[in-house]
Amino acid sequence: MDTMEKGKTIILADNLSFAYDHKYSALEHLSFQIERGETIGIIGANGAGKSTLLKILVGLLEDYQGRLEIDGLTVEKKTLKEIRKKVGYVFQDSESQLFLSTVYEDVAFGPRNYGYPEETVEEKVLSALRLVHMEEHRDKQIYRLSGGQKKMVAIATVLSMEPEVILFDEPSTALDPRNRRNLVGVLNDMSCTKIIASHDMDFIKSTCDRVFLLADKTIRKIGTAGEIVMNSRLLEESGL
Amino acid sequence: MNQLNEAVKALHEIDLESGKRRKNTDIHPLSILLVTICYIGVTASFGNYDMPKLFSMIIFLIAGGILYDISLKNSFRRLKYILLFPLFLGAANLVLDRQILWYLGKIPITSGMVSMVTLFIKGVFMVYATYFMIIRIGIEGLCLAMRAIHVPGILITQITLSYRYIIVLLREMERMWTSYHMRAPGQKGIQIKAWGSFLGLLFLRSMERADNIYHSMLLRGYQENVGIPAAKGKYSFGKSAAYVLFWVMIFACLRKVPLFYLLGEKMAGR
C-alpha cells in the first residue's frame, strides 16, 4: 500500500446511474474521479444513495448504467474477483462482517480464501491487528468484544487483505467519543484510498480530503471537506 | 432470554474448542469423520435386544472423552435437549411389544421395555459420537473432510451457511424476544396473536442479516470453499490412516465380542 503511486486515478465513474429492480431509481448521472491515496467523504440525507454507491463500487449491486472503472478494470461480473481483491468494504453493522469464532480466525478468513500459506496468513493477520491496535485481542471470542472493538476487528478483516481502496459505511455509528477518536486516528494512519459514507460531519472533517454531497439521487457538490461541511445552508438544502 | 443466549454462547464455544483441537492434531478431519460414521453404523447394527454387546460401544466415547479432554458435564449441558429425542424413539415399543421376559421383584420387564432402553442407548451413543466429532473438527473440519472426498462445493457452501444462519437466527430471536418483553412486562412467553408477525419479522430480519454475512464472505474471497487452512502438509497421512484402522478393528471386535457380558461372567466367577 505504501508503494502506491499517489495522484493516479483509481476510481472513475462517468454518467453512473442505478435503479433497484430496474424500476426504482437510486442514483442518476454521477460522474467523478478519485485519485490514489485520497480520502473521500460521501455525505447525504437518509436514502440519498450513499450505501447504494458503495455497494456498486464493490460489485454487490450490478446492472448499473454508465461507466465505472477501478484501477483500470470495468466493474462487471467477470472482473469481480480482481475488483474485490482491490476493494475492501467495512459494513455499517460490524456484526454482519464478523462471523467466525475468534478475532484471529475472522481476520484470517480473507487471506486464507486467497490461498496464502499459513505463515503468510499469520503475518497479514498480525499486521492488520497491529494497525487497529487490537493485537492483544487476537485470541478473544468475537461475541465478547465491545462495539468499538468489533468495529476495529471489522476494519482489520479488510486490512488483512491489503486492498488498494477501502469503503466504510457509517463507520462512526454507535461509537463512544473515545472509540471514535481512536477510529479517526486509525483511518488517518492508513495510506490507501478510502471512501467514507457518513452522517457524522465532524468525523468527515477529521478524516477526508474531499467530500461528495449526494442529494436528489445525484452528486450535488464536490469540494474540500472544509468547504462543504462548513456550508450549513448547502447542507440544510440537501436535507442534512 | 437466557436459553437463547446460552445456545449462541455454546455454539461459539464449540467453534472455539474445535478450532484449538484442529490446530493441535495431525489427524485429518476426514479420518475422524470416517471413524464416526463407522461407529454410528456399527452402533445402529445391534439388534433391539442386544444390550450387553451394545454397552461395549461406550469404550469409544470414554476413550474420546479422556484422550481429547472433552468434559462430560459440558457435553451433557449442551446436549440435554437433544438427548430427549432418543427417549421417544422406542416409546411405541412399550405398547406394541408387551411380552414379559422376567420379573424385577414384582415388576414385569417386557421386551418392549428392553428394546426401548436399547434404542435410547443407541441414540445417546450416536448423539455423543457426533458431538465428539464436531467438537474435535468443527464445522470447518467437517467441510474440509467433505472437500477431501470431493463432495460438491455447493453442498459444502450450504452446510457452512446453514450453520452460520442458525447463529444469526438465534441472535435475532434473542433481540426480538428482549424487545417484546421490554414492552410487555410480566407477560409469559409471546401472545398467540403476535406469533405470526413475530415469526415473519424474525425470518425477514435474519434473512437480511444472513445476506449481509454472505456478502461479507464474498467480499473476502469466499467461493464455494471455506476459509480454512490448506490441508496439504498439515496432517499426517500415516497417523490418519492408523487412526481409522485402529478404531475400525476395535469396532469389529466390539461387534463380535460381548465384552461387558464376559467381564460380568468373569467377575461373577462363572
Coordinates of C-alpha atoms in Angstrom, one line a residue, chain A residues 58 60 81 84 89 91 93 95-102 106-107 109-110 112-114 118 139 141 143-144 157 161, chain B residues 9 12-13 15-16 22-23 140 164 171 175 209 212-213 215-223 225-230:
Chain A
V58 CA -17.6 -3.2 -4.8
L60 CA -22.6 -6.1 -4.7
K81 CA -12.7 -11.4 -8.3
R84 CA -12.7 -7.4 -4.7
Y89 CA -15.8 -3.0 2.4
F91 CA -20.1 -2.7 6.8
D93 CA -23.1 -3.2 11.3
E95 CA -21.8 -8.0 13.5
S96 CA -22.6 -8.7 9.8
Q97 CA -18.9 -8.6 9.0
L98 CA -17.7 -10.9 11.7
F99 CA -19.0 -14.5 11.6
L100 CA -16.2 -16.7 12.9
S101 CA -15.5 -17.6 16.5
T102 CA -12.3 -15.7 17.3
D106 CA -12.1 -13.9 11.3
V107 CA -9.3 -11.7 10.2
F109 CA -10.7 -15.7 6.6
G110 CA -9.9 -13.4 3.6
R112 CA -6.9 -17.9 3.6
N113 CA -9.5 -17.7 0.8
Y114 CA -6.9 -16.2 -1.4
E118 CA -0.5 -20.2 6.8
D139 CA -7.5 -15.0 20.6
Q141 CA -14.0 -14.6 21.1
Y143 CA -19.0 -12.1 20.9
R144 CA -17.1 -11.0 23.9
T157 CA -10.7 -8.2 8.4
M161 CA -6.4 -8.4 2.5
Chain B
K9 CA -22.7 -19.0 23.6
H12 CA -19.3 -20.1 19.8
E13 CA -17.6 -22.2 22.5
D15 CA -16.3 -23.3 17.4
L16 CA -13.5 -22.1 19.7
R22 CA -7.9 -28.9 15.0
K23 CA -4.8 -26.8 15.3
E140 CA -14.8 -26.1 9.1
R164 CA -23.9 -19.6 10.3
R171 CA -29.3 -13.8 17.8
R175 CA -33.1 -9.4 20.2
R209 CA -28.5 -10.3 8.2
N212 CA -25.1 -9.3 4.8
I213 CA -22.9 -12.1 6.2
H215 CA -21.9 -10.6 1.2
S216 CA -19.1 -10.1 3.7
M217 CA -17.9 -13.6 2.9
L218 CA -18.0 -13.0 -0.8
L219 CA -16.1 -9.7 -0.4
R220 CA -13.3 -11.6 1.4
G221 CA -12.7 -14.1 -1.4
Y222 CA -15.2 -16.8 -0.5
Q223 CA -16.0 -19.0 -3.5
N225 CA -14.8 -23.2 -0.4
V226 CA -14.2 -22.4 3.2
G227 CA -11.7 -20.2 4.9
I228 CA -9.7 -22.9 6.5
P229 CA -6.0 -23.7 6.4
A230 CA -4.9 -25.7 3.4

